[in-house]
Amino acid sequence: MQRNLWALALAGAMVATSAFAQAPEVTLTRLACGDGNNDPRRFSDSFAYKDDKMPFTFSCYVIRHGADVMVWDTGYLPGSVPNANNKPITELLSQINVKPDQVKFVGISHFHADHTGQLGPFTNATLLIGKGDWDGVNAQPPMGGANVAGFKDFMGGGRKVEPLSADKDVFGDGSVMILRTPGHTPGHSMLLVRLKEKGPVILTGDAVHFRENYTSDGVPGFNYDRAQTIASIERIKQIEKNLKATVIIQHDPRDIGKLPAFPASAK
Ligand SMILES: [Zn+2]
């Protein structure tokens, strides 16, 4: 009896050791997915901004989790608008040795065209999207601002889609989590990536568009729901404080330097 208990304890210790040894490395890489200017006055419904021009950037990200690859937001379709001066995402991915068909998950913050312009290449991926946004894409007529054309390969059962009505722990170990932050759109989400060296990183999506939006609770007049937007900004601030997380505002060029320059990645 005693010997059996000892064997059990030993087996348990071995399982724990091997699980630790096999904890997959997680990395985060930023891809440039567009650049230009925007009128900041559009991004406050309380007349907070006076300038009529502010630099905007457009960011896509690659998360590696062991051998698995996830893409977060896909940027503009190159050439589709003046700010869509980005290289095709497939070209950027090839520079970091990722083939589009090996991407397991494509998570998107929301259905706007500057985040969903390049879903096409990810033939084997499961699309992870807030249910409110997925419903908006598929509504008849579609919800205003939904980039329906960008989703066509995934609509009607063409590819795998997982509409999210709650937070999603993507790999089941807490290292990569899609978190509900509605308001900009009904199903808006952000991404939390916990890195071993850098620590937790929040990719905001469009929960906020630039730093001043974040610090002074600025709400764009075109957002879907004002109260939800404020609540989502509050959620980000609480997570930033509790986890001592790095907050990266995806459209703010001042936040590009928070991650290593492409093709390097944060670990
Ligand atoms: Zn947006």
PDB file of C-alpha atoms and ligand atoms in Angstrom:
ATOM      1  CA  MET A   1       0.000   0.000   0.000  1.00  0.00           C
ATOM      2  CA  GLN A   2       2.747   2.387   1.046  1.00  0.00           C
ATOM      3  CA  ARG A   3       4.720   1.493  -2.084  1.00  0.00           C
ATOM      4  CA  ASN A   4       1.706   2.149  -4.320  1.00  0.00           C
ATOM      5  CA  LEU A   5       1.246   5.599  -2.804  1.00  0.00           C
ATOM      6  CA  TRP A   6       4.922   6.346  -3.353  1.00  0.00           C
ATOM      7  CA  ALA A   7       4.615   5.230  -6.992  1.00  0.00           C
ATOM      8  CA  LEU A   8       1.568   7.442  -7.447  1.00  0.00           C
ATOM      9  CA  ALA A   9       3.369  10.449  -5.949  1.00  0.00           C
ATOM     10  CA  LEU A  10       6.359   9.826  -8.195  1.00  0.00           C
ATOM     11  CA  ALA A  11       4.145   9.533 -11.271  1.00  0.00           C
ATOM     12  CA  GLY A  12       2.441  12.802 -10.311  1.00  0.00           C
ATOM     13  CA  ALA A  13       5.772  14.544  -9.952  1.00  0.00           C
ATOM     14  CA  MET A  14       6.896  13.256 -13.336  1.00  0.00           C
ATOM     15  CA  VAL A  15       3.713  14.501 -15.007  1.00  0.00           C
ATOM     16  CA  ALA A  16       4.189  17.921 -13.406  1.00  0.00           C
ATOM     17  CA  THR A  17       7.839  18.064 -14.472  1.00  0.00           C
ATOM     18  CA  SER A  18       7.141  17.069 -18.050  1.00  0.00           C
ATOM     19  CA  ALA A  19       4.225  19.523 -18.300  1.00  0.00           C
ATOM     20  CA  PHE A  20       6.535  22.296 -17.176  1.00  0.00           C
ATOM     21  CA  ALA A  21       9.287  21.226 -19.555  1.00  0.00           C
ATOM     22  CA  GLN A  22       6.807  21.220 -22.428  1.00  0.00           C
ATOM     23  CA  ALA A  23       5.201  24.616 -21.706  1.00  0.00           C
ATOM     24  CA  PRO A  24       5.207  26.024 -25.222  1.00  0.00           C
ATOM     25  CA  GLU A  25       7.079  29.204 -25.969  1.00  0.00           C
ATOM     26  CA  VAL A  26       4.786  32.116 -26.797  1.00  0.00           C
ATOM     27  CA  THR A  27       5.967  34.990 -28.999  1.00  0.00           C
ATOM     28  CA  LEU A  28       4.304  38.113 -30.370  1.00  0.00           C
ATOM     29  CA  THR A  29       5.270  39.862 -33.609  1.00  0.00           C
ATOM     30  CA  ARG A  30       3.823  43.053 -35.071  1.00  0.00           C
ATOM     31  CA  LEU A  31       3.221  43.366 -38.812  1.00  0.00           C
ATOM     32  CA  ALA A  32       2.736  46.751 -40.496  1.00  0.00           C
ATOM     33  CA  CYS A  33      -0.727  46.664 -42.097  1.00  0.00           C
ATOM     34  CA  GLY A  34      -1.232  50.271 -43.265  1.00  0.00           C
ATOM     35  CA  ASP A  35      -0.295  53.872 -42.408  1.00  0.00           C
ATOM     36  CA  GLY A  36      -1.643  57.364 -42.842  1.00  0.00           C
ATOM     37  CA  ASN A  37      -3.555  60.156 -41.147  1.00  0.00           C
ATOM     38  CA  ASN A  38      -6.971  60.501 -39.602  1.00  0.00           C
ATOM     39  CA  ASP A  39      -9.066  63.368 -38.278  1.00  0.00           C
ATOM     40  CA  PRO A  40      -8.975  62.944 -34.479  1.00  0.00           C
ATOM     41  CA  ARG A  41     -12.117  65.059 -34.079  1.00  0.00           C
ATOM     42  CA  ARG A  42     -14.094  62.065 -35.356  1.00  0.00           C
ATOM     43  CA  PHE A  43     -12.897  60.075 -32.359  1.00  0.00           C
ATOM     44  CA  SER A  44     -14.556  62.112 -29.630  1.00  0.00           C
ATOM     45  CA  ASP A  45     -18.272  62.665 -29.155  1.00  0.00           C
ATOM     46  CA  SER A  46     -17.476  65.304 -26.539  1.00  0.00           C
ATOM     47  CA  PHE A  47     -15.335  67.623 -28.681  1.00  0.00           C
ATOM     48  CA  ALA A  48     -12.109  66.622 -26.914  1.00  0.00           C
ATOM     49  CA  TYR A  49      -9.761  67.109 -29.868  1.00  0.00           C
ATOM     50  CA  LYS A  50      -9.008  70.234 -31.887  1.00  0.00           C
ATOM     51  CA  ASP A  51      -6.392  69.113 -34.424  1.00  0.00           C
ATOM     52  CA  ASP A  52      -7.691  67.910 -37.755  1.00  0.00           C
ATOM     53  CA  LYS A  53      -4.826  65.544 -38.477  1.00  0.00           C
ATOM     54  CA  MET A  54      -3.278  62.755 -36.486  1.00  0.00           C
ATOM     55  CA  PRO A  55      -0.972  59.942 -37.643  1.00  0.00           C
ATOM     56  CA  PHE A  56      -2.647  56.560 -37.622  1.00  0.00           C
ATOM     57  CA  THR A  57      -1.084  53.179 -38.057  1.00  0.00           C
ATOM     58  CA  PHE A  58      -2.692  49.838 -38.801  1.00  0.00           C
ATOM     59  CA  SER A  59      -1.357  46.793 -37.009  1.00  0.00           C
ATOM     60  CA  CYS A  60      -1.571  43.047 -37.483  1.00  0.00           C
ATOM     61  CA  TYR A  61       0.047  40.551 -35.161  1.00  0.00           C
ATOM     62  CA  VAL A  62       1.366  37.015 -35.194  1.00  0.00           C
ATOM     63  CA  ILE A  63       1.298  34.912 -32.047  1.00  0.00           C
ATOM     64  CA  ARG A  64       3.293  31.710 -31.950  1.00  0.00           C
ATOM     65  CA  HIS A  65       2.304  29.190 -29.317  1.00  0.00           C
ATOM     66  CA  GLY A  66       4.749  26.326 -29.627  1.00  0.00           C
ATOM     67  CA  ALA A  67       4.204  24.986 -33.134  1.00  0.00           C
ATOM     68  CA  ASP A  68       0.810  26.686 -33.479  1.00  0.00           C
ATOM     69  CA  VAL A  69       0.356  30.041 -35.187  1.00  0.00           C
ATOM     70  CA  MET A  70      -2.389  32.598 -34.629  1.00  0.00           C
ATOM     71  CA  VAL A  71      -2.933  35.879 -36.481  1.00  0.00           C
ATOM     72  CA  TRP A  72      -4.658  38.773 -34.706  1.00  0.00           C
ATOM     73  CA  ASP A  73      -6.308  41.245 -37.106  1.00  0.00           C
ATOM     74  CA  THR A  74      -5.447  41.200 -40.797  1.00  0.00           C
ATOM     75  CA  GLY A  75      -5.247  44.911 -41.696  1.00  0.00           C
ATOM     76  CA  TYR A  76      -6.360  46.517 -44.892  1.00  0.00           C
ATOM     77  CA  LEU A  77      -6.562  44.832 -48.239  1.00  0.00           C
ATOM     78  CA  PRO A  78      -3.488  46.447 -49.873  1.00  0.00           C
ATOM     79  CA  GLY A  79      -4.471  49.240 -52.259  1.00  0.00           C
ATOM     80  CA  SER A  80      -8.120  49.328 -51.172  1.00  0.00           C
ATOM     81  CA  VAL A  81      -7.899  52.887 -49.727  1.00  0.00           C
ATOM     82  CA  PRO A  82      -5.081  55.488 -49.548  1.00  0.00           C
ATOM     83  CA  ASN A  83      -4.007  54.318 -46.070  1.00  0.00           C
ATOM     84  CA  ALA A  84      -3.799  50.733 -47.331  1.00  0.00           C
ATOM     85  CA  ASN A  85      -0.172  51.182 -48.386  1.00  0.00           C
ATOM     86  CA  ASN A  86       0.775  47.927 -46.696  1.00  0.00           C
ATOM     87  CA  LYS A  87       2.498  44.915 -48.200  1.00  0.00           C
ATOM     88  CA  PRO A  88       0.336  41.805 -48.525  1.00  0.00           C
ATOM     89  CA  ILE A  89       0.184  39.954 -45.221  1.00  0.00           C
ATOM     90  CA  THR A  90       1.324  36.792 -47.003  1.00  0.00           C
ATOM     91  CA  GLU A  91       4.570  38.543 -47.957  1.00  0.00           C
ATOM     92  CA  LEU A  92       5.161  39.704 -44.386  1.00  0.00           C
ATOM     93  CA  LEU A  93       4.392  36.240 -43.035  1.00  0.00           C
ATOM     94  CA  SER A  94       6.845  34.624 -45.446  1.00  0.00           C
ATOM     95  CA  GLN A  95       9.589  36.808 -43.932  1.00  0.00           C
ATOM     96  CA  ILE A  96       8.984  35.101 -40.597  1.00  0.00           C
ATOM     97  CA  ASN A  97       8.554  31.669 -42.166  1.00  0.00           C
ATOM     98  CA  VAL A  98       4.815  31.361 -41.710  1.00  0.00           C
ATOM     99  CA  LYS A  99       2.713  29.862 -44.476  1.00  0.00           C
ATOM    100  CA  PRO A 100      -0.888  31.103 -44.438  1.00  0.00           C
ATOM    101  CA  ASP A 101      -2.264  27.549 -44.563  1.00  0.00           C
ATOM    102  CA  GLN A 102      -0.447  26.639 -41.325  1.00  0.00           C
ATOM    103  CA  VAL A 103      -2.251  29.390 -39.379  1.00  0.00           C
ATOM    104  CA  LYS A 104      -4.573  27.667 -36.923  1.00  0.00           C
ATOM    105  CA  PHE A 105      -6.555  30.647 -35.626  1.00  0.00           C
ATOM    106  CA  VAL A 106      -7.349  34.071 -37.029  1.00  0.00           C
ATOM    107  CA  GLY A 107      -8.728  36.245 -34.259  1.00  0.00           C
ATOM    108  CA  ILE A 108     -10.144  39.603 -35.178  1.00  0.00           C
ATOM    109  CA  SER A 109     -10.975  42.481 -32.899  1.00  0.00           C
ATOM    110  CA  HIS A 110     -13.996  43.543 -34.971  1.00  0.00           C
ATOM    111  CA  PHE A 111     -15.575  43.585 -38.415  1.00  0.00           C
ATOM    112  CA  HIS A 112     -14.229  46.868 -39.859  1.00  0.00           C
ATOM    113  CA  ALA A 113     -12.297  46.784 -43.145  1.00  0.00           C
ATOM    114  CA  ASP A 114      -8.976  47.913 -41.678  1.00  0.00           C
ATOM    115  CA  HIS A 115      -8.926  44.792 -39.480  1.00  0.00           C
ATOM    116  CA  THR A 116     -10.438  42.219 -41.825  1.00  0.00           C
ATOM    117  CA  GLY A 117      -9.043  43.035 -45.272  1.00  0.00           C
ATOM    118  CA  GLN A 118      -6.865  39.939 -45.602  1.00  0.00           C
ATOM    119  CA  LEU A 119      -8.770  36.953 -44.254  1.00  0.00           C
ATOM    120  CA  GLY A 120      -8.672  35.201 -47.627  1.00  0.00           C
ATOM    121  CA  PRO A 121      -5.253  33.484 -47.406  1.00  0.00           C
ATOM    122  CA  PHE A 122      -6.024  31.631 -44.164  1.00  0.00           C
ATOM    123  CA  THR A 123      -7.646  28.571 -45.669  1.00  0.00           C
ATOM    124  CA  ASN A 124      -7.242  26.227 -42.678  1.00  0.00           C
ATOM    125  CA  ALA A 125      -7.784  28.700 -39.873  1.00  0.00           C
ATOM    126  CA  THR A 126     -10.691  28.908 -37.475  1.00  0.00           C
ATOM    127  CA  LEU A 127     -12.003  32.464 -37.417  1.00  0.00           C
ATOM    128  CA  LEU A 128     -12.515  33.710 -33.864  1.00  0.00           C
ATOM    129  CA  ILE A 129     -14.896  36.671 -33.822  1.00  0.00           C
ATOM    130  CA  GLY A 130     -17.252  38.218 -31.286  1.00  0.00           C
ATOM    131  CA  LYS A 131     -20.761  36.866 -31.824  1.00  0.00           C
ATOM    132  CA  GLY A 132     -22.246  40.352 -32.040  1.00  0.00           C
ATOM    133  CA  ASP A 133     -19.957  41.151 -34.961  1.00  0.00           C
ATOM    134  CA  TRP A 134     -20.517  37.811 -36.696  1.00  0.00           C
ATOM    135  CA  ASP A 135     -24.262  38.342 -36.452  1.00  0.00           C
ATOM    136  CA  GLY A 136     -23.773  41.856 -37.863  1.00  0.00           C
ATOM    137  CA  VAL A 137     -21.836  40.512 -40.863  1.00  0.00           C
ATOM    138  CA  ASN A 138     -24.526  37.932 -41.594  1.00  0.00           C
ATOM    139  CA  ALA A 139     -27.548  40.155 -40.973  1.00  0.00           C
ATOM    140  CA  GLN A 140     -29.814  41.130 -43.870  1.00  0.00           C
ATOM    141  CA  PRO A 141     -28.976  43.878 -44.539  1.00  0.00           C
ATOM    142  CA  PRO A 142     -25.556  43.698 -42.844  1.00  0.00           C
ATOM    143  CA  MET A 143     -24.816  46.031 -39.956  1.00  0.00           C
ATOM    144  CA  GLY A 144     -23.299  49.371 -40.971  1.00  0.00           C
ATOM    145  CA  GLY A 145     -19.495  49.245 -41.191  1.00  0.00           C
ATOM    146  CA  ALA A 146     -19.317  45.454 -41.436  1.00  0.00           C
ATOM    147  CA  ASN A 147     -16.767  44.488 -44.101  1.00  0.00           C
ATOM    148  CA  VAL A 148     -18.907  41.699 -45.546  1.00  0.00           C
ATOM    149  CA  ALA A 149     -16.699  41.220 -48.630  1.00  0.00           C
ATOM    150  CA  GLY A 150     -13.708  40.487 -46.389  1.00  0.00           C
ATOM    151  CA  PHE A 151     -15.570  37.572 -44.758  1.00  0.00           C
ATOM    152  CA  LYS A 152     -16.949  35.926 -47.896  1.00  0.00           C
ATOM    153  CA  ASP A 153     -14.741  32.797 -47.686  1.00  0.00           C
ATOM    154  CA  PHE A 154     -15.961  32.150 -44.146  1.00  0.00           C
ATOM    155  CA  MET A 155     -19.653  32.804 -44.683  1.00  0.00           C
ATOM    156  CA  GLY A 156     -22.219  30.111 -45.421  1.00  0.00           C
ATOM    157  CA  GLY A 157     -20.106  27.373 -43.809  1.00  0.00           C
ATOM    158  CA  GLY A 158     -17.204  27.769 -46.256  1.00  0.00           C
ATOM    159  CA  ARG A 159     -14.596  27.702 -43.493  1.00  0.00           C
ATOM    160  CA  LYS A 160     -14.456  27.215 -39.726  1.00  0.00           C
ATOM    161  CA  VAL A 161     -15.910  30.037 -37.637  1.00  0.00           C
ATOM    162  CA  GLU A 162     -16.279  30.210 -33.872  1.00  0.00           C
ATOM    163  CA  PRO A 163     -18.487  33.146 -32.870  1.00  0.00           C
ATOM    164  CA  LEU A 164     -17.581  34.103 -29.304  1.00  0.00           C
ATOM    165  CA  SER A 165     -20.216  35.073 -26.768  1.00  0.00           C
ATOM    166  CA  ALA A 166     -17.727  34.967 -23.882  1.00  0.00           C
ATOM    167  CA  ASP A 167     -13.990  35.372 -23.312  1.00  0.00           C
ATOM    168  CA  LYS A 168     -11.932  32.689 -25.075  1.00  0.00           C
ATOM    169  CA  ASP A 169      -8.789  31.017 -23.739  1.00  0.00           C
ATOM    170  CA  VAL A 170      -7.421  30.192 -27.185  1.00  0.00           C
ATOM    171  CA  PHE A 171      -4.869  27.490 -26.321  1.00  0.00           C
ATOM    172  CA  GLY A 172      -6.387  26.406 -23.001  1.00  0.00           C
ATOM    173  CA  ASP A 173      -3.426  27.459 -20.851  1.00  0.00           C
ATOM    174  CA  GLY A 174      -4.255  31.134 -20.235  1.00  0.00           C
ATOM    175  CA  SER A 175      -1.373  32.403 -22.374  1.00  0.00           C
ATOM    176  CA  VAL A 176      -3.540  33.872 -25.143  1.00  0.00           C
ATOM    177  CA  MET A 177      -7.019  35.142 -24.351  1.00  0.00           C
ATOM    178  CA  ILE A 178      -9.605  36.944 -26.447  1.00  0.00           C
ATOM    179  CA  LEU A 179     -11.466  39.264 -24.079  1.00  0.00           C
ATOM    180  CA  ARG A 180     -14.856  40.848 -24.677  1.00  0.00           C
ATOM    181  CA  THR A 181     -14.667  44.618 -24.967  1.00  0.00           C
ATOM    182  CA  PRO A 182     -17.877  45.628 -26.767  1.00  0.00           C
ATOM    183  CA  GLY A 183     -18.852  49.172 -27.635  1.00  0.00           C
ATOM    184  CA  HIS A 184     -16.888  50.134 -30.727  1.00  0.00           C
ATOM    185  CA  THR A 185     -18.880  47.357 -32.390  1.00  0.00           C
ATOM    186  CA  PRO A 186     -21.337  44.951 -30.713  1.00  0.00           C
ATOM    187  CA  GLY A 187     -18.888  42.035 -30.632  1.00  0.00           C
ATOM    188  CA  HIS A 188     -15.608  43.911 -30.265  1.00  0.00           C
ATOM    189  CA  SER A 189     -12.763  41.978 -28.594  1.00  0.00           C
ATOM    190  CA  MET A 190      -9.201  42.576 -27.500  1.00  0.00           C
ATOM    191  CA  LEU A 191      -6.318  40.181 -27.027  1.00  0.00           C
ATOM    192  CA  LEU A 192      -4.277  39.406 -23.929  1.00  0.00           C
ATOM    193  CA  VAL A 193      -0.956  37.664 -24.557  1.00  0.00           C
ATOM    194  CA  ARG A 194       1.117  36.573 -21.573  1.00  0.00           C
ATOM    195  CA  LEU A 195       4.795  36.451 -22.484  1.00  0.00           C
ATOM    196  CA  LYS A 196       7.456  34.897 -20.286  1.00  0.00           C
ATOM    197  CA  GLU A 197      10.020  37.707 -20.556  1.00  0.00           C
ATOM    198  CA  LYS A 198       7.965  40.771 -21.455  1.00  0.00           C
ATOM    199  CA  GLY A 199       4.993  39.931 -19.287  1.00  0.00           C
ATOM    200  CA  PRO A 200       1.320  40.409 -20.170  1.00  0.00           C
ATOM    201  CA  VAL A 201       0.497  42.457 -23.278  1.00  0.00           C
ATOM    202  CA  ILE A 202      -2.936  43.804 -24.201  1.00  0.00           C
ATOM    203  CA  LEU A 203      -3.705  44.493 -27.862  1.00  0.00           C
ATOM    204  CA  THR A 204      -6.653  46.865 -27.632  1.00  0.00           C
ATOM    205  CA  GLY A 205      -8.212  46.482 -31.072  1.00  0.00           C
ATOM    206  CA  ASP A 206     -10.312  49.630 -31.454  1.00  0.00           C
ATOM    207  CA  ALA A 207     -11.562  49.707 -27.868  1.00  0.00           C
ATOM    208  CA  VAL A 208      -9.517  52.909 -28.054  1.00  0.00           C
ATOM    209  CA  HIS A 209      -7.884  54.455 -31.127  1.00  0.00           C
ATOM    210  CA  PHE A 210      -5.057  56.496 -29.619  1.00  0.00           C
ATOM    211  CA  ARG A 211      -3.536  57.319 -26.252  1.00  0.00           C
ATOM    212  CA  GLU A 212      -5.724  60.349 -25.522  1.00  0.00           C
ATOM    213  CA  ASN A 213      -8.810  58.184 -26.079  1.00  0.00           C
ATOM    214  CA  TYR A 214      -7.528  55.848 -23.387  1.00  0.00           C
ATOM    215  CA  THR A 215      -6.431  58.351 -20.777  1.00  0.00           C
ATOM    216  CA  SER A 216      -9.532  60.559 -21.006  1.00  0.00           C
ATOM    217  CA  ASP A 217     -12.222  57.970 -21.854  1.00  0.00           C
ATOM    218  CA  GLY A 218     -12.770  59.374 -25.339  1.00  0.00           C
ATOM    219  CA  VAL A 219     -15.608  57.794 -27.291  1.00  0.00           C
ATOM    220  CA  PRO A 220     -15.932  58.150 -31.060  1.00  0.00           C
ATOM    221  CA  GLY A 221     -19.371  59.392 -32.125  1.00  0.00           C
ATOM    222  CA  PHE A 222     -19.677  56.484 -34.557  1.00  0.00           C
ATOM    223  CA  ASN A 223     -19.266  53.762 -31.941  1.00  0.00           C
ATOM    224  CA  TYR A 224     -22.046  51.218 -31.583  1.00  0.00           C
ATOM    225  CA  ASP A 225     -22.647  51.778 -27.863  1.00  0.00           C
ATOM    226  CA  ARG A 226     -21.247  54.581 -25.705  1.00  0.00           C
ATOM    227  CA  ALA A 227     -21.814  52.999 -22.290  1.00  0.00           C
ATOM    228  CA  GLN A 228     -20.285  49.695 -23.392  1.00  0.00           C
ATOM    229  CA  THR A 229     -17.252  51.567 -24.733  1.00  0.00           C
ATOM    230  CA  ILE A 230     -16.646  53.267 -21.377  1.00  0.00           C
ATOM    231  CA  ALA A 231     -17.085  49.946 -19.552  1.00  0.00           C
ATOM    232  CA  SER A 232     -14.599  48.280 -21.896  1.00  0.00           C
ATOM    233  CA  ILE A 233     -12.007  51.033 -21.377  1.00  0.00           C
ATOM    234  CA  GLU A 234     -12.491  50.524 -17.635  1.00  0.00           C
ATOM    235  CA  ARG A 235     -11.895  46.790 -18.056  1.00  0.00           C
ATOM    236  CA  ILE A 236      -8.607  47.462 -19.853  1.00  0.00           C
ATOM    237  CA  LYS A 237      -7.457  49.855 -17.138  1.00  0.00           C
ATOM    238  CA  GLN A 238      -8.227  47.285 -14.416  1.00  0.00           C
ATOM    239  CA  ILE A 239      -6.356  44.529 -16.262  1.00  0.00           C
ATOM    240  CA  GLU A 240      -3.428  46.874 -16.916  1.00  0.00           C
ATOM    241  CA  LYS A 241      -3.241  47.588 -13.190  1.00  0.00           C
ATOM    242  CA  ASN A 242      -3.848  44.060 -11.884  1.00  0.00           C
ATOM    243  CA  LEU A 243      -1.500  42.247 -14.261  1.00  0.00           C
ATOM    244  CA  LYS A 244       0.968  45.137 -14.734  1.00  0.00           C
ATOM    245  CA  ALA A 245       0.286  44.661 -18.418  1.00  0.00           C
ATOM    246  CA  THR A 246       1.693  46.586 -21.364  1.00  0.00           C
ATOM    247  CA  VAL A 247      -1.226  48.196 -23.220  1.00  0.00           C
ATOM    248  CA  ILE A 248      -0.696  48.502 -26.970  1.00  0.00           C
ATOM    249  CA  ILE A 249      -3.165  50.694 -28.834  1.00  0.00           C
ATOM    250  CA  GLN A 250      -3.145  49.165 -32.271  1.00  0.00           C
ATOM    251  CA  HIS A 251      -3.788  52.360 -34.268  1.00  0.00           C
ATOM    252  CA  ASP A 252      -1.368  54.578 -32.290  1.00  0.00           C
ATOM    253  CA  PRO A 253       2.061  54.881 -33.966  1.00  0.00           C
ATOM    254  CA  ARG A 254       3.536  55.854 -30.586  1.00  0.00           C
ATOM    255  CA  ASP A 255       2.865  52.295 -29.402  1.00  0.00           C
ATOM    256  CA  ILE A 256       4.692  50.527 -32.253  1.00  0.00           C
ATOM    257  CA  GLY A 257       7.947  50.677 -30.279  1.00  0.00           C
ATOM    258  CA  LYS A 258       6.440  48.727 -27.393  1.00  0.00           C
ATOM    259  CA  LEU A 259       7.246  45.578 -29.359  1.00  0.00           C
ATOM    260  CA  PRO A 260      10.518  44.717 -31.107  1.00  0.00           C
ATOM    261  CA  ALA A 261      10.721  45.918 -34.712  1.00  0.00           C
ATOM    262  CA  PHE A 262       9.637  43.390 -37.353  1.00  0.00           C
ATOM    263  CA  PRO A 263      10.724  40.702 -37.992  1.00  0.00           C
ATOM    264  CA  ALA A 264      11.820  40.358 -34.356  1.00  0.00           C
ATOM    265  CA  SER A 265       9.267  39.227 -31.791  1.00  0.00           C
ATOM    266  CA  ALA A 266       8.596  39.768 -28.119  1.00  0.00           C
ATOM    267  CA  LYS A 267       9.020  36.700 -25.954  1.00  0.00           C
TER     268      LYS A 267
HETATM  269 ZN    ZN B   1     -12.799  49.962 -36.065  1.00  0.00          ZN
END
